[in-house]
Amino acid sequence: QAGVDAVDGASAALAGTTSQPALSSIVAASDHTERATGLDLTAVNDLEPYWEAVRRVYAPFESGLPAPTGRVYTHEIPGGQLSNLRQQAIALGLGQRFEEVEAMYAAADRLLGHLVKVTPSSKVVGDLALQLVGAGVDVAEFAAEPGRFDLPDSVVGFLRGELGDPPGGWPEPFRTRALEGRRAAAPPAELSDDDLDGLAKEPRRTLNRLLFPGPTAEFEAHTDSYGDVSVLPSKEFLYGLRSGVEHSVDLEPGVRLLIGIEAVSDADERGMRTVMCTLNGQLRPVSVRDRSVTSEVQPTEKADRTDPGQVAAPFAGVVTLQVVEGDPVEAGAAIATIEAMKMEAAITAPRAGTVRRVAISAVQQVEGGDLLVVLG
């Protein structure tokens, strides 16, 4: 009765669960009323087979929610974040504990003051939930002494006010306790002449680099190595080439490549296979690493969580060490950073001491609980 400017709907093939209600249902329900949409129901329905086919291609990225659920009223995870959060949890080794992640999301939201959850504030809540579940931290203990625990960079930035002031005010005394002992934020950097020039000539690329430097660097490195993979059809990009089938790729209007796969060799001692491909009818050998081949590398040592001198990885990711053996460290000083699935956090020393042993290389992929450093 109050009126509305716009109503979101989705094709029935994609509707429900974490998405919008079915557009065809809205059109049919409002037809022959004063609120008729003016859309043709038959035309709307004609779009559904296409989106059904698209959904089958992208099935591996489903949210894992087979039907509507009332749990959303408990955890309050936005629909657009739920599928991403599940993929993050899987990457961090927490895929089988997603119900714990949902419960921790609600607890993290309460600690942070019940935020208005849209990007990037929803990411703050999700990052904290994943961190606490991965590290096995008790919520009550964390709420009482948050300064003792490592926090994702997004959470620290939020508490410092980098996203502005939340409408409900700051969660005190949690905020003060969490920031206690952490280094003050660096002042915002001034835009250089190159930045200003880039904003005028290539605004999208420059904004990506300024706002998301890490992901942008990874994307550009991938593009430099493999070219613009967006021209590949979705099936070939996600599932690979099929033997005996010639695949066409349009690089630009009038430029088409015909690609096929002829044979694949056995893996050598390094796990490399030679893939014989055809490119416009010409044979091309390509060396590819088979990641399913069992590695001979010894598993990383696990940390003893009862020993306060052993520093463990809080979750799976790439760790970059900032110390070497013999370095003195203060309690709360950063000894490493860890990055995984758009989430970055500092790993700090639980107490003062000297680095007695480093258990991993300077930059290494680790699993949650792996031993990183031993303090003496």
mmCIF file of C-alpha atoms in Angstrom:
data_model
loop_
_atom_site.group_PDB
_atom_site.id
_atom_site.type_symbol
_atom_site.label_atom_id
_atom_site.label_comp_id
_atom_site.label_asym_id
_atom_site.label_seq_id
_atom_site.Cartn_x
_atom_site.Cartn_y
_atom_site.Cartn_z
ATOM 1 C CA GLN A 1 0.000 0.000 0.000
ATOM 2 C CA ALA A 2 2.923 2.347 0.619
ATOM 3 C CA GLY A 3 4.113 1.833 -2.947
ATOM 4 C CA VAL A 4 7.400 0.583 -4.315
ATOM 5 C CA ASP A 5 9.861 1.790 -6.936
ATOM 6 C CA ALA A 6 11.148 -1.626 -8.010
ATOM 7 C CA VAL A 7 10.643 -5.303 -7.215
ATOM 8 C CA ASP A 8 13.400 -7.817 -7.888
ATOM 9 C CA GLY A 9 12.530 -11.152 -9.434
ATOM 10 C CA ALA A 10 14.484 -14.053 -10.912
ATOM 11 C CA SER A 11 13.811 -16.540 -13.658
ATOM 12 C CA ALA A 12 12.019 -19.508 -12.088
ATOM 13 C CA ALA A 13 14.999 -21.741 -12.913
ATOM 14 C CA LEU A 14 17.172 -19.653 -10.571
ATOM 15 C CA ALA A 15 14.575 -18.422 -8.074
ATOM 16 C CA GLY A 16 14.123 -19.175 -4.399
ATOM 17 C CA THR A 17 16.646 -20.285 -1.750
ATOM 18 C CA THR A 18 19.368 -17.591 -1.869
ATOM 19 C CA SER A 19 17.840 -15.799 -4.864
ATOM 20 C CA GLN A 20 14.783 -13.628 -5.535
ATOM 21 C CA PRO A 21 11.230 -15.001 -5.936
ATOM 22 C CA ALA A 22 10.215 -16.321 -9.345
ATOM 23 C CA LEU A 23 9.399 -13.534 -11.792
ATOM 24 C CA SER A 24 6.782 -15.699 -13.515
ATOM 25 C CA SER A 25 4.953 -16.151 -10.189
ATOM 26 C CA ILE A 26 4.935 -12.381 -9.587
ATOM 27 C CA VAL A 27 3.609 -11.743 -13.099
ATOM 28 C CA ALA A 28 0.893 -14.406 -12.806
ATOM 29 C CA ALA A 29 -0.178 -13.389 -9.286
ATOM 30 C CA SER A 30 -0.532 -9.707 -10.167
ATOM 31 C CA ASP A 31 -2.145 -10.225 -13.570
ATOM 32 C CA HIS A 32 -5.733 -8.942 -13.953
ATOM 33 C CA THR A 33 -5.236 -6.679 -10.925
ATOM 34 C CA GLU A 34 -4.506 -2.985 -10.516
ATOM 35 C CA ARG A 35 -0.876 -3.972 -9.891
ATOM 36 C CA ALA A 36 -0.397 -5.917 -13.126
ATOM 37 C CA THR A 37 3.238 -5.783 -14.245
ATOM 38 C CA GLY A 38 2.548 -5.433 -17.942
ATOM 39 C CA LEU A 39 4.965 -8.285 -18.648
ATOM 40 C CA ASP A 40 3.888 -11.135 -20.925
ATOM 41 C CA LEU A 41 3.841 -14.379 -18.908
ATOM 42 C CA THR A 42 4.512 -16.525 -21.978
ATOM 43 C CA ALA A 43 7.556 -14.437 -22.894
ATOM 44 C CA VAL A 44 8.885 -14.684 -19.327
ATOM 45 C CA ASN A 45 8.405 -18.465 -19.338
ATOM 46 C CA ASP A 46 10.188 -18.762 -22.691
ATOM 47 C CA LEU A 47 13.412 -17.579 -20.993
ATOM 48 C CA GLU A 48 13.412 -20.388 -18.432
ATOM 49 C CA PRO A 49 14.959 -23.220 -20.540
ATOM 50 C CA TYR A 50 18.028 -21.045 -21.186
ATOM 51 C CA TRP A 51 18.550 -20.326 -17.483
ATOM 52 C CA GLU A 52 17.954 -23.998 -16.642
ATOM 53 C CA ALA A 53 20.868 -24.863 -18.946
ATOM 54 C CA VAL A 54 23.041 -22.135 -17.404
ATOM 55 C CA ARG A 55 22.313 -23.426 -13.895
ATOM 56 C CA ARG A 56 23.412 -26.948 -14.837
ATOM 57 C CA VAL A 57 26.753 -25.595 -16.078
ATOM 58 C CA TYR A 58 27.363 -23.666 -12.848
ATOM 59 C CA ALA A 59 26.069 -26.429 -10.544
ATOM 60 C CA PRO A 60 29.425 -26.823 -8.682
ATOM 61 C CA PHE A 61 29.009 -23.298 -7.324
ATOM 62 C CA GLU A 62 25.553 -23.838 -5.820
ATOM 63 C CA SER A 63 25.028 -22.625 -2.261
ATOM 64 C CA GLY A 64 24.259 -26.147 -1.051
ATOM 65 C CA LEU A 65 20.789 -25.037 0.042
ATOM 66 C CA PRO A 66 18.342 -27.458 -1.654
ATOM 67 C CA ALA A 67 15.171 -25.737 -0.441
ATOM 68 C CA PRO A 68 14.019 -22.627 1.442
ATOM 69 C CA THR A 69 14.879 -22.674 5.141
ATOM 70 C CA GLY A 70 13.967 -20.675 8.214
ATOM 71 C CA ARG A 71 17.602 -20.719 9.398
ATOM 72 C CA VAL A 72 18.091 -17.384 7.638
ATOM 73 C CA TYR A 73 16.083 -15.747 10.439
ATOM 74 C CA THR A 74 18.695 -17.060 12.890
ATOM 75 C CA HIS A 75 22.013 -16.491 11.136
ATOM 76 C CA GLU A 76 20.898 -13.527 8.946
ATOM 77 C CA ILE A 77 23.448 -14.279 6.210
ATOM 78 C CA PRO A 78 22.490 -12.311 3.059
ATOM 79 C CA GLY A 79 21.524 -14.556 0.160
ATOM 80 C CA GLY A 80 24.217 -13.089 -2.065
ATOM 81 C CA GLN A 81 26.859 -13.950 0.532
ATOM 82 C CA LEU A 82 25.691 -17.432 1.497
ATOM 83 C CA SER A 83 27.029 -19.259 -1.567
ATOM 84 C CA ASN A 84 30.333 -17.334 -1.418
ATOM 85 C CA LEU A 85 30.691 -18.084 2.299
ATOM 86 C CA ARG A 86 30.233 -21.801 1.673
ATOM 87 C CA GLN A 87 32.949 -21.757 -1.012
ATOM 88 C CA GLN A 88 35.238 -19.872 1.389
ATOM 89 C CA ALA A 89 34.555 -22.445 4.095
ATOM 90 C CA ILE A 90 35.393 -25.296 1.711
ATOM 91 C CA ALA A 91 38.662 -23.606 0.694
ATOM 92 C CA LEU A 92 39.591 -23.140 4.366
ATOM 93 C CA GLY A 93 38.892 -26.795 5.168
ATOM 94 C CA LEU A 94 35.635 -26.000 6.972
ATOM 95 C CA GLY A 95 33.179 -27.274 4.370
ATOM 96 C CA GLN A 96 31.928 -30.098 6.618
ATOM 97 C CA ARG A 97 31.386 -27.651 9.492
ATOM 98 C CA PHE A 98 29.192 -25.121 7.718
ATOM 99 C CA GLU A 99 26.442 -25.318 10.341
ATOM 100 C CA GLU A 100 29.066 -24.149 12.861
ATOM 101 C CA VAL A 101 29.996 -21.318 10.500
ATOM 102 C CA GLU A 102 26.333 -20.260 10.283
ATOM 103 C CA ALA A 103 26.007 -20.227 14.078
ATOM 104 C CA MET A 104 29.296 -18.344 14.439
ATOM 105 C CA TYR A 105 28.146 -15.795 11.836
ATOM 106 C CA ALA A 106 25.196 -14.944 14.080
ATOM 107 C CA ALA A 107 27.503 -14.706 17.113
ATOM 108 C CA ALA A 108 29.985 -12.512 15.210
ATOM 109 C CA ASP A 109 27.155 -10.252 14.072
ATOM 110 C CA ARG A 110 26.061 -9.766 17.690
ATOM 111 C CA LEU A 111 29.628 -8.963 18.761
ATOM 112 C CA LEU A 112 29.967 -6.360 15.991
ATOM 113 C CA GLY A 113 26.710 -4.635 16.868
ATOM 114 C CA HIS A 114 24.223 -6.163 14.379
ATOM 115 C CA LEU A 115 25.597 -4.508 11.258
ATOM 116 C CA VAL A 116 23.654 -3.568 8.169
ATOM 117 C CA LYS A 117 25.059 -6.446 6.125
ATOM 118 C CA VAL A 118 25.925 -5.429 2.584
ATOM 119 C CA THR A 119 29.275 -5.602 0.826
ATOM 120 C CA PRO A 120 31.763 -4.916 2.394
ATOM 121 C CA SER A 121 30.242 -4.985 5.913
ATOM 122 C CA SER A 122 28.846 -8.498 5.405
ATOM 123 C CA LYS A 123 32.372 -9.683 4.543
ATOM 124 C CA VAL A 124 33.572 -8.365 7.924
ATOM 125 C CA VAL A 125 31.072 -10.590 9.740
ATOM 126 C CA GLY A 126 31.818 -13.596 7.512
ATOM 127 C CA ASP A 127 35.592 -13.255 7.882
ATOM 128 C CA LEU A 128 35.315 -13.129 11.670
ATOM 129 C CA ALA A 129 33.034 -16.179 11.739
ATOM 130 C CA LEU A 130 35.422 -18.211 9.568
ATOM 131 C CA GLN A 131 38.414 -17.135 11.655
ATOM 132 C CA LEU A 132 36.795 -18.137 14.951
ATOM 133 C CA VAL A 133 35.578 -21.516 13.694
ATOM 134 C CA GLY A 134 38.895 -22.294 12.009
ATOM 135 C CA ALA A 135 40.903 -21.398 15.106
ATOM 136 C CA GLY A 136 38.532 -23.229 17.445
ATOM 137 C CA VAL A 137 37.983 -20.139 19.593
ATOM 138 C CA ASP A 138 35.254 -20.044 22.248
ATOM 139 C CA VAL A 139 32.934 -17.085 21.599
ATOM 140 C CA ALA A 140 32.634 -16.081 25.251
ATOM 141 C CA GLU A 141 36.403 -16.141 25.717
ATOM 142 C CA PHE A 142 36.880 -14.118 22.535
ATOM 143 C CA ALA A 143 34.254 -11.552 23.534
ATOM 144 C CA ALA A 144 35.922 -11.051 26.917
ATOM 145 C CA GLU A 145 39.477 -10.640 25.585
ATOM 146 C CA PRO A 146 39.439 -10.047 21.800
ATOM 147 C CA GLY A 147 42.846 -8.374 21.948
ATOM 148 C CA ARG A 148 44.482 -11.753 22.642
ATOM 149 C CA PHE A 149 43.390 -13.213 19.317
ATOM 150 C CA ASP A 150 44.389 -12.618 15.703
ATOM 151 C CA LEU A 151 41.726 -10.838 13.668
ATOM 152 C CA PRO A 152 41.146 -10.683 9.897
ATOM 153 C CA ASP A 153 42.286 -7.416 8.352
ATOM 154 C CA SER A 154 38.703 -6.624 7.327
ATOM 155 C CA VAL A 155 37.551 -6.788 10.968
ATOM 156 C CA VAL A 156 40.396 -4.579 12.214
ATOM 157 C CA GLY A 157 39.685 -2.082 9.433
ATOM 158 C CA PHE A 158 35.992 -1.981 10.303
ATOM 159 C CA LEU A 159 36.681 -1.411 14.005
ATOM 160 C CA ARG A 160 39.076 1.410 13.094
ATOM 161 C CA GLY A 161 36.279 3.157 11.242
ATOM 162 C CA GLU A 162 37.482 2.495 7.700
ATOM 163 C CA LEU A 163 33.902 1.678 6.619
ATOM 164 C CA GLY A 164 32.432 4.645 8.471
ATOM 165 C CA ASP A 165 30.347 4.696 11.646
ATOM 166 C CA PRO A 166 27.696 1.949 11.952
ATOM 167 C CA PRO A 167 24.111 3.261 12.318
ATOM 168 C CA GLY A 168 23.682 1.519 15.673
ATOM 169 C CA GLY A 169 26.913 2.882 17.094
ATOM 170 C CA TRP A 170 30.111 1.080 18.003
ATOM 171 C CA PRO A 171 30.014 -2.161 19.990
ATOM 172 C CA GLU A 172 31.692 -1.146 23.230
ATOM 173 C CA PRO A 173 33.672 -2.226 25.175
ATOM 174 C CA PHE A 174 34.365 -4.911 22.555
ATOM 175 C CA ARG A 175 35.772 -2.433 20.038
ATOM 176 C CA THR A 176 38.238 -0.854 22.468
ATOM 177 C CA ARG A 177 39.401 -4.241 23.727
ATOM 178 C CA ALA A 178 39.836 -5.604 20.191
ATOM 179 C CA LEU A 179 41.957 -2.657 19.034
ATOM 180 C CA GLU A 180 44.064 -2.504 22.196
ATOM 181 C CA GLY A 181 47.721 -3.133 21.381
ATOM 182 C CA ARG A 182 47.203 -3.132 17.611
ATOM 183 C CA ARG A 183 49.100 -0.664 15.475
ATOM 184 C CA ALA A 184 47.219 2.426 14.374
ATOM 185 C CA ALA A 185 46.013 2.500 10.787
ATOM 186 C CA ALA A 186 48.255 4.182 8.260
ATOM 187 C CA PRO A 187 46.864 7.515 7.031
ATOM 188 C CA PRO A 188 45.152 7.358 3.621
ATOM 189 C CA ALA A 189 47.708 7.657 0.830
ATOM 190 C CA GLU A 190 47.481 10.566 -1.575
ATOM 191 C CA LEU A 191 46.765 9.696 -5.192
ATOM 192 C CA SER A 192 49.874 9.950 -7.329
ATOM 193 C CA ASP A 193 49.996 11.670 -10.713
ATOM 194 C CA ASP A 194 49.990 8.206 -12.333
ATOM 195 C CA ASP A 195 46.858 7.286 -10.366
ATOM 196 C CA LEU A 196 45.071 10.462 -11.443
ATOM 197 C CA ASP A 197 46.132 9.903 -15.046
ATOM 198 C CA GLY A 198 44.927 6.301 -14.859
ATOM 199 C CA LEU A 199 41.547 7.348 -13.458
ATOM 200 C CA ALA A 200 41.096 9.633 -16.459
ATOM 201 C CA LYS A 201 42.224 7.113 -19.105
ATOM 202 C CA GLU A 202 41.388 3.677 -17.620
ATOM 203 C CA PRO A 203 39.016 4.313 -14.698
ATOM 204 C CA ARG A 204 37.840 0.709 -14.239
ATOM 205 C CA ARG A 205 41.318 -0.822 -14.215
ATOM 206 C CA THR A 206 42.744 1.930 -12.000
ATOM 207 C CA LEU A 207 39.913 1.719 -9.471
ATOM 208 C CA ASN A 208 40.354 -2.056 -9.299
ATOM 209 C CA ARG A 209 44.056 -1.588 -8.541
ATOM 210 C CA LEU A 210 43.464 1.098 -5.906
ATOM 211 C CA LEU A 211 40.555 -0.571 -4.113
ATOM 212 C CA PHE A 212 41.563 -4.244 -4.460
ATOM 213 C CA PRO A 213 45.346 -4.325 -5.039
ATOM 214 C CA GLY A 214 45.833 -8.004 -4.162
ATOM 215 C CA PRO A 215 43.086 -9.572 -6.326
ATOM 216 C CA THR A 216 43.886 -7.153 -9.167
ATOM 217 C CA ALA A 217 47.562 -8.174 -9.169
ATOM 218 C CA GLU A 218 46.540 -11.867 -9.239
ATOM 219 C CA PHE A 219 44.073 -11.251 -12.067
ATOM 220 C CA GLU A 220 46.589 -9.325 -14.163
ATOM 221 C CA ALA A 221 49.282 -11.974 -13.586
ATOM 222 C CA HIS A 222 46.808 -14.667 -14.694
ATOM 223 C CA THR A 223 45.899 -12.653 -17.797
ATOM 224 C CA ASP A 224 49.582 -12.122 -18.635
ATOM 225 C CA SER A 225 50.175 -15.895 -18.408
ATOM 226 C CA TYR A 226 47.029 -17.242 -20.077
ATOM 227 C CA GLY A 227 45.446 -14.351 -21.968
ATOM 228 C CA ASP A 228 41.808 -13.280 -21.771
ATOM 229 C CA VAL A 229 40.105 -16.521 -20.714
ATOM 230 C CA SER A 230 36.694 -14.808 -20.703
ATOM 231 C CA VAL A 231 36.411 -15.641 -24.417
ATOM 232 C CA LEU A 232 36.286 -19.369 -23.595
ATOM 233 C CA PRO A 233 32.826 -20.967 -23.496
ATOM 234 C CA SER A 234 31.701 -21.697 -19.928
ATOM 235 C CA LYS A 235 31.711 -25.493 -20.303
ATOM 236 C CA GLU A 236 35.255 -25.583 -21.661
ATOM 237 C CA PHE A 237 36.497 -23.140 -19.001
ATOM 238 C CA LEU A 238 34.932 -25.006 -16.070
ATOM 239 C CA TYR A 239 35.175 -28.635 -17.198
ATOM 240 C CA GLY A 240 38.005 -28.737 -19.744
ATOM 241 C CA LEU A 241 38.204 -30.054 -23.293
ATOM 242 C CA ARG A 242 36.533 -33.290 -24.363
ATOM 243 C CA SER A 243 38.598 -35.744 -26.366
ATOM 244 C CA GLY A 244 37.568 -36.048 -29.998
ATOM 245 C CA VAL A 245 35.517 -32.836 -29.976
ATOM 246 C CA GLU A 246 36.622 -29.701 -31.816
ATOM 247 C CA HIS A 247 35.899 -26.574 -29.778
ATOM 248 C CA SER A 248 35.582 -23.116 -31.311
ATOM 249 C CA VAL A 249 36.713 -19.956 -29.525
ATOM 250 C CA ASP A 250 35.945 -16.494 -30.905
ATOM 251 C CA LEU A 251 38.763 -14.136 -29.898
ATOM 252 C CA GLU A 252 37.134 -11.159 -31.610
ATOM 253 C CA PRO A 253 34.789 -10.612 -34.561
ATOM 254 C CA GLY A 254 36.218 -12.538 -37.517
ATOM 255 C CA VAL A 255 38.946 -14.306 -35.486
ATOM 256 C CA ARG A 256 38.038 -17.872 -34.498
ATOM 257 C CA LEU A 257 40.279 -20.619 -33.103
ATOM 258 C CA LEU A 258 39.493 -24.319 -33.441
ATOM 259 C CA ILE A 259 40.914 -26.256 -30.485
ATOM 260 C CA GLY A 260 40.930 -29.993 -29.805
ATOM 261 C CA ILE A 261 42.611 -32.547 -27.548
ATOM 262 C CA GLU A 262 44.199 -35.656 -29.091
ATOM 263 C CA ALA A 263 46.080 -37.499 -26.335
ATOM 264 C CA VAL A 264 47.418 -37.209 -22.781
ATOM 265 C CA SER A 265 50.663 -38.845 -21.633
ATOM 266 C CA ASP A 266 51.309 -40.545 -18.302
ATOM 267 C CA ALA A 267 52.544 -38.333 -15.481
ATOM 268 C CA ASP A 268 56.311 -38.144 -15.013
ATOM 269 C CA GLU A 269 58.136 -38.116 -11.668
ATOM 270 C CA ARG A 270 57.322 -34.410 -11.274
ATOM 271 C CA GLY A 271 53.607 -34.970 -11.854
ATOM 272 C CA MET A 272 53.723 -33.354 -15.321
ATOM 273 C CA ARG A 273 51.732 -34.682 -18.286
ATOM 274 C CA THR A 274 52.148 -33.819 -21.966
ATOM 275 C CA VAL A 275 48.812 -32.939 -23.549
ATOM 276 C CA MET A 276 48.695 -33.140 -27.348
ATOM 277 C CA CYS A 277 46.295 -30.466 -28.595
ATOM 278 C CA THR A 278 45.290 -29.241 -32.022
ATOM 279 C CA LEU A 279 45.126 -25.527 -32.793
ATOM 280 C CA ASN A 280 43.487 -24.818 -36.148
ATOM 281 C CA GLY A 281 44.485 -28.341 -37.229
ATOM 282 C CA GLN A 282 48.143 -28.095 -36.117
ATOM 283 C CA LEU A 283 49.426 -30.356 -33.313
ATOM 284 C CA ARG A 284 50.725 -28.518 -30.230
ATOM 285 C CA PRO A 285 52.266 -30.241 -27.153
ATOM 286 C CA VAL A 286 51.459 -28.586 -23.812
ATOM 287 C CA SER A 287 52.992 -29.529 -20.439
ATOM 288 C CA VAL A 288 50.427 -29.569 -17.630
ATOM 289 C CA ARG A 289 50.792 -30.439 -13.946
ATOM 290 C CA ASP A 290 48.441 -33.208 -12.798
ATOM 291 C CA ARG A 291 47.389 -32.090 -9.328
ATOM 292 C CA SER A 292 45.784 -35.467 -8.589
ATOM 293 C CA VAL A 293 49.178 -37.192 -8.569
ATOM 294 C CA THR A 294 50.242 -38.009 -5.019
ATOM 295 C CA SER A 295 52.946 -35.672 -3.802
ATOM 296 C CA GLU A 296 56.104 -37.044 -2.234
ATOM 297 C CA VAL A 297 56.385 -33.965 -0.007
ATOM 298 C CA GLN A 298 56.160 -34.778 3.691
ATOM 299 C CA PRO A 299 53.092 -33.356 5.453
ATOM 300 C CA THR A 300 53.601 -30.248 7.539
ATOM 301 C CA GLU A 301 54.027 -30.699 11.296
ATOM 302 C CA LYS A 302 50.949 -29.926 13.386
ATOM 303 C CA ALA A 303 51.112 -27.445 16.247
ATOM 304 C CA ASP A 304 50.454 -28.439 19.840
ATOM 305 C CA ARG A 305 47.691 -25.996 20.772
ATOM 306 C CA THR A 306 48.370 -26.610 24.482
ATOM 307 C CA ASP A 307 51.896 -25.183 24.084
ATOM 308 C CA PRO A 308 51.731 -21.345 24.121
ATOM 309 C CA GLY A 309 55.092 -21.177 22.363
ATOM 310 C CA GLN A 310 53.831 -22.934 19.223
ATOM 311 C CA VAL A 311 52.130 -20.697 16.662
ATOM 312 C CA ALA A 312 49.631 -22.444 14.372
ATOM 313 C CA ALA A 313 47.941 -21.481 11.119
ATOM 314 C CA PRO A 314 44.355 -20.476 11.993
ATOM 315 C CA PHE A 315 42.987 -21.867 8.720
ATOM 316 C CA ALA A 316 44.122 -23.158 5.330
ATOM 317 C CA GLY A 317 45.827 -20.589 3.114
ATOM 318 C CA VAL A 318 49.119 -19.142 1.915
ATOM 319 C CA VAL A 319 51.349 -18.010 4.788
ATOM 320 C CA THR A 320 54.083 -15.402 4.328
ATOM 321 C CA LEU A 321 56.519 -15.348 7.247
ATOM 322 C CA GLN A 322 57.876 -12.055 8.565
ATOM 323 C CA VAL A 323 60.455 -13.523 10.978
ATOM 324 C CA VAL A 324 63.470 -15.845 10.879
ATOM 325 C CA GLU A 325 65.103 -18.003 13.523
ATOM 326 C CA GLY A 326 66.704 -15.931 16.262
ATOM 327 C CA ASP A 327 64.447 -12.893 15.850
ATOM 328 C CA PRO A 328 63.122 -11.401 19.109
ATOM 329 C CA VAL A 329 59.372 -10.752 19.087
ATOM 330 C CA GLU A 330 56.992 -8.928 21.383
ATOM 331 C CA ALA A 331 53.598 -10.245 22.418
ATOM 332 C CA GLY A 332 51.066 -9.258 19.757
ATOM 333 C CA ALA A 333 53.703 -8.514 17.106
ATOM 334 C CA ALA A 334 52.924 -9.814 13.610
ATOM 335 C CA ILE A 335 55.090 -12.802 12.722
ATOM 336 C CA ALA A 336 53.282 -13.761 9.499
ATOM 337 C CA THR A 337 50.298 -13.045 7.275
ATOM 338 C CA ILE A 338 47.865 -15.582 5.870
ATOM 339 C CA GLU A 339 45.673 -15.172 2.798
ATOM 340 C CA ALA A 340 42.892 -17.368 1.435
ATOM 341 C CA MET A 341 39.734 -16.789 -0.609
ATOM 342 C CA LYS A 342 39.583 -12.964 -0.389
ATOM 343 C CA MET A 343 40.416 -13.136 3.317
ATOM 344 C CA GLU A 344 43.650 -11.816 4.791
ATOM 345 C CA ALA A 345 44.817 -11.744 8.402
ATOM 346 C CA ALA A 346 47.919 -11.136 10.478
ATOM 347 C CA ILE A 347 49.268 -13.958 12.656
ATOM 348 C CA THR A 348 50.709 -12.554 15.862
ATOM 349 C CA ALA A 349 52.981 -13.822 18.617
ATOM 350 C CA PRO A 350 50.954 -15.074 21.604
ATOM 351 C CA ARG A 351 53.755 -14.020 23.970
ATOM 352 C CA ALA A 352 57.131 -12.325 23.957
ATOM 353 C CA GLY A 353 60.173 -14.440 23.171
ATOM 354 C CA THR A 354 62.696 -15.439 20.538
ATOM 355 C CA VAL A 355 61.955 -17.404 17.366
ATOM 356 C CA ARG A 356 63.540 -20.747 18.216
ATOM 357 C CA ARG A 357 62.412 -22.622 15.107
ATOM 358 C CA VAL A 358 60.648 -21.900 11.818
ATOM 359 C CA ALA A 359 58.645 -24.913 10.639
ATOM 360 C CA ILE A 360 57.750 -23.788 7.096
ATOM 361 C CA SER A 361 59.356 -21.973 4.191
ATOM 362 C CA ALA A 362 59.083 -18.196 3.786
ATOM 363 C CA VAL A 363 55.933 -18.494 1.645
ATOM 364 C CA GLN A 364 53.975 -21.741 1.829
ATOM 365 C CA GLN A 365 50.489 -23.187 1.435
ATOM 366 C CA VAL A 366 49.370 -24.621 4.777
ATOM 367 C CA GLU A 367 46.374 -26.274 6.385
ATOM 368 C CA GLY A 368 44.623 -25.101 9.526
ATOM 369 C CA GLY A 369 46.563 -26.160 12.618
ATOM 370 C CA ASP A 370 49.929 -26.518 10.841
ATOM 371 C CA LEU A 371 52.921 -25.440 12.930
ATOM 372 C CA LEU A 372 54.478 -22.196 11.703
ATOM 373 C CA VAL A 373 56.881 -20.977 14.379
ATOM 374 C CA VAL A 374 58.138 -22.111 17.786
ATOM 375 C CA LEU A 375 58.932 -19.374 20.309
ATOM 376 C CA GLY A 376 61.541 -19.872 23.011
#
